[in-house]
Amino acid sequence: METKPIHYESVTEYNDLLGVETLHPLVSVVDWSVAPPLRHARQSYGFYAVMLKEIRCGDLIYGRHHYDYQEGTLVCLAPGQVIGVEDDGTTYQPKGWALVFHPDLIRGTSLGQHIKEYTFFSYAVNEALHLSEREREMVIDSFRKIRHELEHAIDRHSKRLISIQIEVLLDYCLRFYERQFITRTHVNHDLLTRFEALLDDYFAGDRAQRDGLPTVRFCAGELCLSANYFGDLVKKETGKTAQEYIQLKLVDTAKERVLDPAKSIGHVAWELGFQYPQHFTRLFKKHTGMTPVEYRAGVS
């Protein structure tokens, strides 16, 4: 039976778990190698976490594939996400680093204004960032710089300087993720093929009539990915958002069906999952420059 995750609301609670001193109530950098052995447990936090896990990445699963990186794994968590495994009574020695920071730290800062742009905070754990040795060294250097600032007495400059350094680290993560999207093109192409097949099956059957238009979240879930990771991957590979990709597939399907004189435009709209025919007409015209009726008359 799955147990309820242990929730740590504050940075101080997290530091107490690891037996380290709290230098700042809203942010901490922890070297796990100095922490005591921990029990396996499912955990959630009331703060952001960037964790560099020194583990074999080949033991992790990406969709239906094993990761092929060995150098290290960076996992980024937003408040409320759950990480870990069920408590089986065993302990382990954590190895790696963790940066944790509370949302209150970045309120009113540049990072606070742009935090939603770092979509990797909502990626699933199995979509973690796999670092080269050089990238790993850069991340650890960022952790050390932030910790060095924390060791300075808190003054009126602390919040801004710490948030700037965290923002720089997160910008590096964006760069590294873009590199990972490129280096994993064989996996990405496989995913796009499965995405295309998923949409074909969705519109070929009666799923659209039953459940309406396919959403990005639905497609991501069917492909065992988080919505943000899936959307970012599709954008990198195709230049289109996942929503645009779905709409283009829908319009391509609609072009065939509106040419069937036995079907009314309203019936085609219903087959494709639209609740209101006028919404279908508006979308069709947006992508083709013609209404379905005009398209039918022009082609036939």
JSON list of N, CA, C and O in Angstrom, two decimals, residues 222-266:
[
{"chain": "A", "resi": 222, "resn": "GLU", "atom": "N", "xyz": [-0.16, 9.78, -22.26]},
{"chain": "A", "resi": 222, "resn": "GLU", "atom": "CA", "xyz": [-0.15, 8.54, -23.03]},
{"chain": "A", "resi": 222, "resn": "GLU", "atom": "C", "xyz": [1.27, 8.14, -23.44]},
{"chain": "A", "resi": 222, "resn": "GLU", "atom": "O", "xyz": [1.56, 6.95, -23.63]},
{"chain": "A", "resi": 223, "resn": "LEU", "atom": "N", "xyz": [2.15, 9.12, -23.54]},
{"chain": "A", "resi": 223, "resn": "LEU", "atom": "CA", "xyz": [3.54, 8.87, -23.94]},
{"chain": "A", "resi": 223, "resn": "LEU", "atom": "C", "xyz": [4.47, 8.80, -22.73]},
{"chain": "A", "resi": 223, "resn": "LEU", "atom": "O", "xyz": [5.69, 8.79, -22.88]},
{"chain": "A", "resi": 224, "resn": "CYS", "atom": "N", "xyz": [3.87, 8.78, -21.52]},
{"chain": "A", "resi": 224, "resn": "CYS", "atom": "CA", "xyz": [4.63, 8.63, -20.26]},
{"chain": "A", "resi": 224, "resn": "CYS", "atom": "C", "xyz": [5.58, 9.80, -20.03]},
{"chain": "A", "resi": 224, "resn": "CYS", "atom": "O", "xyz": [6.71, 9.61, -19.57]},
{"chain": "A", "resi": 225, "resn": "LEU", "atom": "N", "xyz": [5.13, 11.01, -20.36]},
{"chain": "A", "resi": 225, "resn": "LEU", "atom": "CA", "xyz": [5.94, 12.20, -20.15]},
{"chain": "A", "resi": 225, "resn": "LEU", "atom": "C", "xyz": [5.12, 13.26, -19.43]},
{"chain": "A", "resi": 225, "resn": "LEU", "atom": "O", "xyz": [3.89, 13.23, -19.45]},
{"chain": "A", "resi": 226, "resn": "SER", "atom": "N", "xyz": [5.80, 14.19, -18.78]},
{"chain": "A", "resi": 226, "resn": "SER", "atom": "CA", "xyz": [5.10, 15.34, -18.21]},
{"chain": "A", "resi": 226, "resn": "SER", "atom": "C", "xyz": [4.72, 16.28, -19.34]},
{"chain": "A", "resi": 226, "resn": "SER", "atom": "O", "xyz": [5.34, 16.29, -20.41]},
{"chain": "A", "resi": 227, "resn": "ALA", "atom": "N", "xyz": [3.68, 17.08, -19.11]},
{"chain": "A", "resi": 227, "resn": "ALA", "atom": "CA", "xyz": [3.19, 17.98, -20.16]},
{"chain": "A", "resi": 227, "resn": "ALA", "atom": "C", "xyz": [4.26, 18.99, -20.56]},
{"chain": "A", "resi": 227, "resn": "ALA", "atom": "O", "xyz": [4.43, 19.30, -21.74]},
{"chain": "A", "resi": 228, "resn": "ASN", "atom": "N", "xyz": [4.99, 19.53, -19.58]},
{"chain": "A", "resi": 228, "resn": "ASN", "atom": "CA", "xyz": [6.01, 20.54, -19.90]},
{"chain": "A", "resi": 228, "resn": "ASN", "atom": "C", "xyz": [7.17, 19.96, -20.71]},
{"chain": "A", "resi": 228, "resn": "ASN", "atom": "O", "xyz": [7.63, 20.55, -21.68]},
{"chain": "A", "resi": 229, "resn": "TYR", "atom": "N", "xyz": [7.66, 18.80, -20.30]},
{"chain": "A", "resi": 229, "resn": "TYR", "atom": "CA", "xyz": [8.78, 18.19, -21.02]},
{"chain": "A", "resi": 229, "resn": "TYR", "atom": "C", "xyz": [8.35, 17.84, -22.44]},
{"chain": "A", "resi": 229, "resn": "TYR", "atom": "O", "xyz": [9.06, 18.10, -23.41]},
{"chain": "A", "resi": 230, "resn": "PHE", "atom": "N", "xyz": [7.16, 17.25, -22.56]},
{"chain": "A", "resi": 230, "resn": "PHE", "atom": "CA", "xyz": [6.62, 16.89, -23.87]},
{"chain": "A", "resi": 230, "resn": "PHE", "atom": "C", "xyz": [6.49, 18.12, -24.75]},
{"chain": "A", "resi": 230, "resn": "PHE", "atom": "O", "xyz": [6.92, 18.12, -25.92]},
{"chain": "A", "resi": 231, "resn": "GLY", "atom": "N", "xyz": [5.93, 19.21, -24.22]},
{"chain": "A", "resi": 231, "resn": "GLY", "atom": "CA", "xyz": [5.76, 20.42, -25.00]},
{"chain": "A", "resi": 231, "resn": "GLY", "atom": "C", "xyz": [7.07, 21.02, -25.43]},
{"chain": "A", "resi": 231, "resn": "GLY", "atom": "O", "xyz": [7.23, 21.45, -26.58]},
{"chain": "A", "resi": 232, "resn": "ASP", "atom": "N", "xyz": [8.05, 21.04, -24.53]},
{"chain": "A", "resi": 232, "resn": "ASP", "atom": "CA", "xyz": [9.36, 21.59, -24.87]},
{"chain": "A", "resi": 232, "resn": "ASP", "atom": "C", "xyz": [10.05, 20.74, -25.93]},
{"chain": "A", "resi": 232, "resn": "ASP", "atom": "O", "xyz": [10.70, 21.26, -26.85]},
{"chain": "A", "resi": 233, "resn": "LEU", "atom": "N", "xyz": [9.92, 19.42, -25.82]},
{"chain": "A", "resi": 233, "resn": "LEU", "atom": "CA", "xyz": [10.57, 18.53, -26.78]},
{"chain": "A", "resi": 233, "resn": "LEU", "atom": "C", "xyz": [9.96, 18.70, -28.17]},
{"chain": "A", "resi": 233, "resn": "LEU", "atom": "O", "xyz": [10.69, 18.79, -29.17]},
{"chain": "A", "resi": 234, "resn": "VAL", "atom": "N", "xyz": [8.63, 18.74, -28.26]},
{"chain": "A", "resi": 234, "resn": "VAL", "atom": "CA", "xyz": [7.96, 18.92, -29.55]},
{"chain": "A", "resi": 234, "resn": "VAL", "atom": "C", "xyz": [8.37, 20.25, -30.18]},
{"chain": "A", "resi": 234, "resn": "VAL", "atom": "O", "xyz": [8.64, 20.34, -31.38]},
{"chain": "A", "resi": 235, "resn": "LYS", "atom": "N", "xyz": [8.45, 21.29, -29.37]},
{"chain": "A", "resi": 235, "resn": "LYS", "atom": "CA", "xyz": [8.84, 22.62, -29.87]},
{"chain": "A", "resi": 235, "resn": "LYS", "atom": "C", "xyz": [10.25, 22.58, -30.43]},
{"chain": "A", "resi": 235, "resn": "LYS", "atom": "O", "xyz": [10.52, 23.14, -31.51]},
{"chain": "A", "resi": 236, "resn": "LYS", "atom": "N", "xyz": [11.18, 21.92, -29.70]},
{"chain": "A", "resi": 236, "resn": "LYS", "atom": "CA", "xyz": [12.57, 21.85, -30.16]},
{"chain": "A", "resi": 236, "resn": "LYS", "atom": "C", "xyz": [12.69, 21.06, -31.46]},
{"chain": "A", "resi": 236, "resn": "LYS", "atom": "O", "xyz": [13.46, 21.39, -32.35]},
{"chain": "A", "resi": 237, "resn": "GLU", "atom": "N", "xyz": [11.90, 19.98, -31.59]},
{"chain": "A", "resi": 237, "resn": "GLU", "atom": "CA", "xyz": [12.02, 19.10, -32.75]},
{"chain": "A", "resi": 237, "resn": "GLU", "atom": "C", "xyz": [11.29, 19.63, -33.98]},
{"chain": "A", "resi": 237, "resn": "GLU", "atom": "O", "xyz": [11.73, 19.40, -35.12]},
{"chain": "A", "resi": 238, "resn": "THR", "atom": "N", "xyz": [10.16, 20.30, -33.80]},
{"chain": "A", "resi": 238, "resn": "THR", "atom": "CA", "xyz": [9.31, 20.67, -34.94]},
{"chain": "A", "resi": 238, "resn": "THR", "atom": "C", "xyz": [9.20, 22.17, -35.17]},
{"chain": "A", "resi": 238, "resn": "THR", "atom": "O", "xyz": [8.75, 22.60, -36.24]},
{"chain": "A", "resi": 239, "resn": "GLY", "atom": "N", "xyz": [9.56, 22.97, -34.16]},
{"chain": "A", "resi": 239, "resn": "GLY", "atom": "CA", "xyz": [9.36, 24.41, -34.27]},
{"chain": "A", "resi": 239, "resn": "GLY", "atom": "C", "xyz": [7.94, 24.84, -33.97]},
{"chain": "A", "resi": 239, "resn": "GLY", "atom": "O", "xyz": [7.61, 26.03, -34.00]},
{"chain": "A", "resi": 240, "resn": "LYS", "atom": "N", "xyz": [7.08, 23.88, -33.67]},
{"chain": "A", "resi": 240, "resn": "LYS", "atom": "CA", "xyz": [5.67, 24.16, -33.34]},
{"chain": "A", "resi": 240, "resn": "LYS", "atom": "C", "xyz": [5.40, 23.74, -31.91]},
{"chain": "A", "resi": 240, "resn": "LYS", "atom": "O", "xyz": [6.03, 22.82, -31.38]},
{"chain": "A", "resi": 241, "resn": "THR", "atom": "N", "xyz": [4.44, 24.39, -31.27]},
{"chain": "A", "resi": 241, "resn": "THR", "atom": "CA", "xyz": [4.02, 23.94, -29.96]},
{"chain": "A", "resi": 241, "resn": "THR", "atom": "C", "xyz": [3.25, 22.63, -30.12]},
{"chain": "A", "resi": 241, "resn": "THR", "atom": "O", "xyz": [2.75, 22.31, -31.22]},
{"chain": "A", "resi": 242, "resn": "ALA", "atom": "N", "xyz": [3.14, 21.89, -29.03]},
{"chain": "A", "resi": 242, "resn": "ALA", "atom": "CA", "xyz": [2.39, 20.63, -29.09]},
{"chain": "A", "resi": 242, "resn": "ALA", "atom": "C", "xyz": [0.93, 20.90, -29.45]},
{"chain": "A", "resi": 242, "resn": "ALA", "atom": "O", "xyz": [0.30, 20.12, -30.18]},
{"chain": "A", "resi": 243, "resn": "GLN", "atom": "N", "xyz": [0.38, 22.02, -28.96]},
{"chain": "A", "resi": 243, "resn": "GLN", "atom": "CA", "xyz": [-1.00, 22.37, -29.29]},
{"chain": "A", "resi": 243, "resn": "GLN", "atom": "C", "xyz": [-1.16, 22.66, -30.78]},
{"chain": "A", "resi": 243, "resn": "GLN", "atom": "O", "xyz": [-2.12, 22.23, -31.41]},
{"chain": "A", "resi": 244, "resn": "GLU", "atom": "N", "xyz": [-0.19, 23.38, -31.35]},
{"chain": "A", "resi": 244, "resn": "GLU", "atom": "CA", "xyz": [-0.23, 23.65, -32.80]},
{"chain": "A", "resi": 244, "resn": "GLU", "atom": "C", "xyz": [-0.11, 22.36, -33.60]},
{"chain": "A", "resi": 244, "resn": "GLU", "atom": "O", "xyz": [-0.79, 22.18, -34.61]},
{"chain": "A", "resi": 245, "resn": "TYR", "atom": "N", "xyz": [0.73, 21.45, -33.13]},
{"chain": "A", "resi": 245, "resn": "TYR", "atom": "CA", "xyz": [0.91, 20.17, -33.81]},
{"chain": "A", "resi": 245, "resn": "TYR", "atom": "C", "xyz": [-0.40, 19.39, -33.82]},
{"chain": "A", "resi": 245, "resn": "TYR", "atom": "O", "xyz": [-0.79, 18.82, -34.85]},
{"chain": "A", "resi": 246, "resn": "ILE", "atom": "N", "xyz": [-1.09, 19.37, -32.70]},
{"chain": "A", "resi": 246, "resn": "ILE", "atom": "CA", "xyz": [-2.38, 18.68, -32.61]},
{"chain": "A", "resi": 246, "resn": "ILE", "atom": "C", "xyz": [-3.38, 19.32, -33.56]},
{"chain": "A", "resi": 246, "resn": "ILE", "atom": "O", "xyz": [-4.13, 18.64, -34.27]},
{"chain": "A", "resi": 247, "resn": "GLN", "atom": "N", "xyz": [-3.41, 20.65, -33.58]},
{"chain": "A", "resi": 247, "resn": "GLN", "atom": "CA", "xyz": [-4.37, 21.35, -34.44]},
{"chain": "A", "resi": 247, "resn": "GLN", "atom": "C", "xyz": [-4.10, 21.09, -35.92]},
{"chain": "A", "resi": 247, "resn": "GLN", "atom": "O", "xyz": [-5.05, 20.91, -36.70]},
{"chain": "A", "resi": 248, "resn": "LEU", "atom": "N", "xyz": [-2.83, 21.07, -36.30]},
{"chain": "A", "resi": 248, "resn": "LEU", "atom": "CA", "xyz": [-2.50, 20.80, -37.69]},
{"chain": "A", "resi": 248, "resn": "LEU", "atom": "C", "xyz": [-2.91, 19.39, -38.09]},
{"chain": "A", "resi": 248, "resn": "LEU", "atom": "O", "xyz": [-3.41, 19.15, -39.20]},
{"chain": "A", "resi": 249, "resn": "LYS", "atom": "N", "xyz": [-2.71, 18.43, -37.18]},
{"chain": "A", "resi": 249, "resn": "LYS", "atom": "CA", "xyz": [-3.14, 17.06, -37.45]},
{"chain": "A", "resi": 249, "resn": "LYS", "atom": "C", "xyz": [-4.65, 17.00, -37.58]},
{"chain": "A", "resi": 249, "resn": "LYS", "atom": "O", "xyz": [-5.20, 16.31, -38.47]},
{"chain": "A", "resi": 250, "resn": "LEU", "atom": "N", "xyz": [-5.33, 17.72, -36.75]},
{"chain": "A", "resi": 250, "resn": "LEU", "atom": "CA", "xyz": [-6.79, 17.76, -36.78]},
{"chain": "A", "resi": 250, "resn": "LEU", "atom": "C", "xyz": [-7.28, 18.34, -38.10]},
{"chain": "A", "resi": 250, "resn": "LEU", "atom": "O", "xyz": [-8.21, 17.80, -38.73]},
{"chain": "A", "resi": 251, "resn": "VAL", "atom": "N", "xyz": [-6.66, 19.43, -38.55]},
{"chain": "A", "resi": 251, "resn": "VAL", "atom": "CA", "xyz": [-7.08, 20.07, -39.80]},
{"chain": "A", "resi": 251, "resn": "VAL", "atom": "C", "xyz": [-6.81, 19.16, -40.99]},
{"chain": "A", "resi": 251, "resn": "VAL", "atom": "O", "xyz": [-7.62, 19.06, -41.92]},
{"chain": "A", "resi": 252, "resn": "ASP", "atom": "N", "xyz": [-5.67, 18.46, -40.97]},
{"chain": "A", "resi": 252, "resn": "ASP", "atom": "CA", "xyz": [-5.37, 17.52, -42.06]},
{"chain": "A", "resi": 252, "resn": "ASP", "atom": "C", "xyz": [-6.43, 16.43, -42.13]},
{"chain": "A", "resi": 252, "resn": "ASP", "atom": "O", "xyz": [-6.87, 16.03, -43.22]},
{"chain": "A", "resi": 253, "resn": "THR", "atom": "N", "xyz": [-6.84, 15.94, -40.96]},
{"chain": "A", "resi": 253, "resn": "THR", "atom": "CA", "xyz": [-7.89, 14.92, -40.92]},
{"chain": "A", "resi": 253, "resn": "THR", "atom": "C", "xyz": [-9.21, 15.49, -41.41]},
{"chain": "A", "resi": 253, "resn": "THR", "atom": "O", "xyz": [-9.95, 14.85, -42.16]},
{"chain": "A", "resi": 254, "resn": "ALA", "atom": "N", "xyz": [-9.49, 16.74, -41.00]},
{"chain": "A", "resi": 254, "resn": "ALA", "atom": "CA", "xyz": [-10.74, 17.38, -41.38]},
{"chain": "A", "resi": 254, "resn": "ALA", "atom": "C", "xyz": [-10.83, 17.61, -42.89]},
{"chain": "A", "resi": 254, "resn": "ALA", "atom": "O", "xyz": [-11.91, 17.49, -43.49]},
{"chain": "A", "resi": 255, "resn": "LYS", "atom": "N", "xyz": [-9.70, 17.91, -43.53]},
{"chain": "A", "resi": 255, "resn": "LYS", "atom": "CA", "xyz": [-9.70, 18.15, -44.98]},
{"chain": "A", "resi": 255, "resn": "LYS", "atom": "C", "xyz": [-10.24, 16.95, -45.74]},
{"chain": "A", "resi": 255, "resn": "LYS", "atom": "O", "xyz": [-10.95, 17.10, -46.75]},
{"chain": "A", "resi": 256, "resn": "GLU", "atom": "N", "xyz": [-9.91, 15.76, -45.31]},
{"chain": "A", "resi": 256, "resn": "GLU", "atom": "CA", "xyz": [-10.41, 14.55, -45.96]},
{"chain": "A", "resi": 256, "resn": "GLU", "atom": "C", "xyz": [-11.90, 14.38, -45.71]},
{"chain": "A", "resi": 256, "resn": "GLU", "atom": "O", "xyz": [-12.66, 14.06, -46.62]},
{"chain": "A", "resi": 257, "resn": "ARG", "atom": "N", "xyz": [-12.31, 14.62, -44.49]},
{"chain": "A", "resi": 257, "resn": "ARG", "atom": "CA", "xyz": [-13.71, 14.32, -44.12]},
{"chain": "A", "resi": 257, "resn": "ARG", "atom": "C", "xyz": [-14.70, 15.33, -44.68]},
{"chain": "A", "resi": 257, "resn": "ARG", "atom": "O", "xyz": [-15.85, 14.97, -44.98]},
{"chain": "A", "resi": 258, "resn": "VAL", "atom": "N", "xyz": [-14.30, 16.60, -44.79]},
{"chain": "A", "resi": 258, "resn": "VAL", "atom": "CA", "xyz": [-15.27, 17.58, -45.30]},
{"chain": "A", "resi": 258, "resn": "VAL", "atom": "C", "xyz": [-15.55, 17.36, -46.78]},
{"chain": "A", "resi": 258, "resn": "VAL", "atom": "O", "xyz": [-16.53, 17.90, -47.32]},
{"chain": "A", "resi": 259, "resn": "LEU", "atom": "N", "xyz": [-14.71, 16.59, -47.46]},
{"chain": "A", "resi": 259, "resn": "LEU", "atom": "CA", "xyz": [-14.94, 16.32, -48.88]},
{"chain": "A", "resi": 259, "resn": "LEU", "atom": "C", "xyz": [-15.96, 15.21, -49.10]},
{"chain": "A", "resi": 259, "resn": "LEU", "atom": "O", "xyz": [-16.36, 14.95, -50.23]},
{"chain": "A", "resi": 260, "resn": "ASP", "atom": "N", "xyz": [-16.37, 14.55, -48.01]},
{"chain": "A", "resi": 260, "resn": "ASP", "atom": "CA", "xyz": [-17.40, 13.53, -48.12]},
{"chain": "A", "resi": 260, "resn": "ASP", "atom": "C", "xyz": [-18.77, 14.21, -48.18]},
{"chain": "A", "resi": 260, "resn": "ASP", "atom": "O", "xyz": [-19.24, 14.77, -47.18]},
{"chain": "A", "resi": 261, "resn": "PRO", "atom": "N", "xyz": [-19.45, 14.19, -49.34]},
{"chain": "A", "resi": 261, "resn": "PRO", "atom": "CA", "xyz": [-20.72, 14.92, -49.47]},
{"chain": "A", "resi": 261, "resn": "PRO", "atom": "C", "xyz": [-21.84, 14.34, -48.61]},
{"chain": "A", "resi": 261, "resn": "PRO", "atom": "O", "xyz": [-22.85, 15.01, -48.37]},
{"chain": "A", "resi": 262, "resn": "ALA", "atom": "N", "xyz": [-21.64, 13.12, -48.13]},
{"chain": "A", "resi": 262, "resn": "ALA", "atom": "CA", "xyz": [-22.67, 12.51, -47.29]},
{"chain": "A", "resi": 262, "resn": "ALA", "atom": "C", "xyz": [-22.65, 13.05, -45.87]},
{"chain": "A", "resi": 262, "resn": "ALA", "atom": "O", "xyz": [-23.58, 12.79, -45.09]},
{"chain": "A", "resi": 263, "resn": "LYS", "atom": "N", "xyz": [-21.60, 13.79, -45.50]},
{"chain": "A", "resi": 263, "resn": "LYS", "atom": "CA", "xyz": [-21.48, 14.31, -44.14]},
{"chain": "A", "resi": 263, "resn": "LYS", "atom": "C", "xyz": [-21.67, 15.82, -44.12]},
{"chain": "A", "resi": 263, "resn": "LYS", "atom": "O", "xyz": [-21.09, 16.53, -44.94]},
{"chain": "A", "resi": 264, "resn": "SER", "atom": "N", "xyz": [-22.47, 16.28, -43.19]},
{"chain": "A", "resi": 264, "resn": "SER", "atom": "CA", "xyz": [-22.59, 17.72, -43.01]},
{"chain": "A", "resi": 264, "resn": "SER", "atom": "C", "xyz": [-21.35, 18.24, -42.29]},
{"chain": "A", "resi": 264, "resn": "SER", "atom": "O", "xyz": [-20.62, 17.47, -41.65]},
{"chain": "A", "resi": 265, "resn": "ILE", "atom": "N", "xyz": [-21.11, 19.52, -42.36]},
{"chain": "A", "resi": 265, "resn": "ILE", "atom": "CA", "xyz": [-19.97, 20.12, -41.65]},
{"chain": "A", "resi": 265, "resn": "ILE", "atom": "C", "xyz": [-20.14, 19.93, -40.15]},
{"chain": "A", "resi": 265, "resn": "ILE", "atom": "O", "xyz": [-19.17, 19.65, -39.43]},
{"chain": "A", "resi": 266, "resn": "GLY", "atom": "N", "xyz": [-21.35, 20.01, -39.68]},
{"chain": "A", "resi": 266, "resn": "GLY", "atom": "CA", "xyz": [-21.61, 19.81, -38.26]},
{"chain": "A", "resi": 266, "resn": "GLY", "atom": "C", "xyz": [-21.26, 18.39, -37.82]},
{"chain": "A", "resi": 266, "resn": "GLY", "atom": "O", "xyz": [-20.74, 18.19, -36.73]}
]
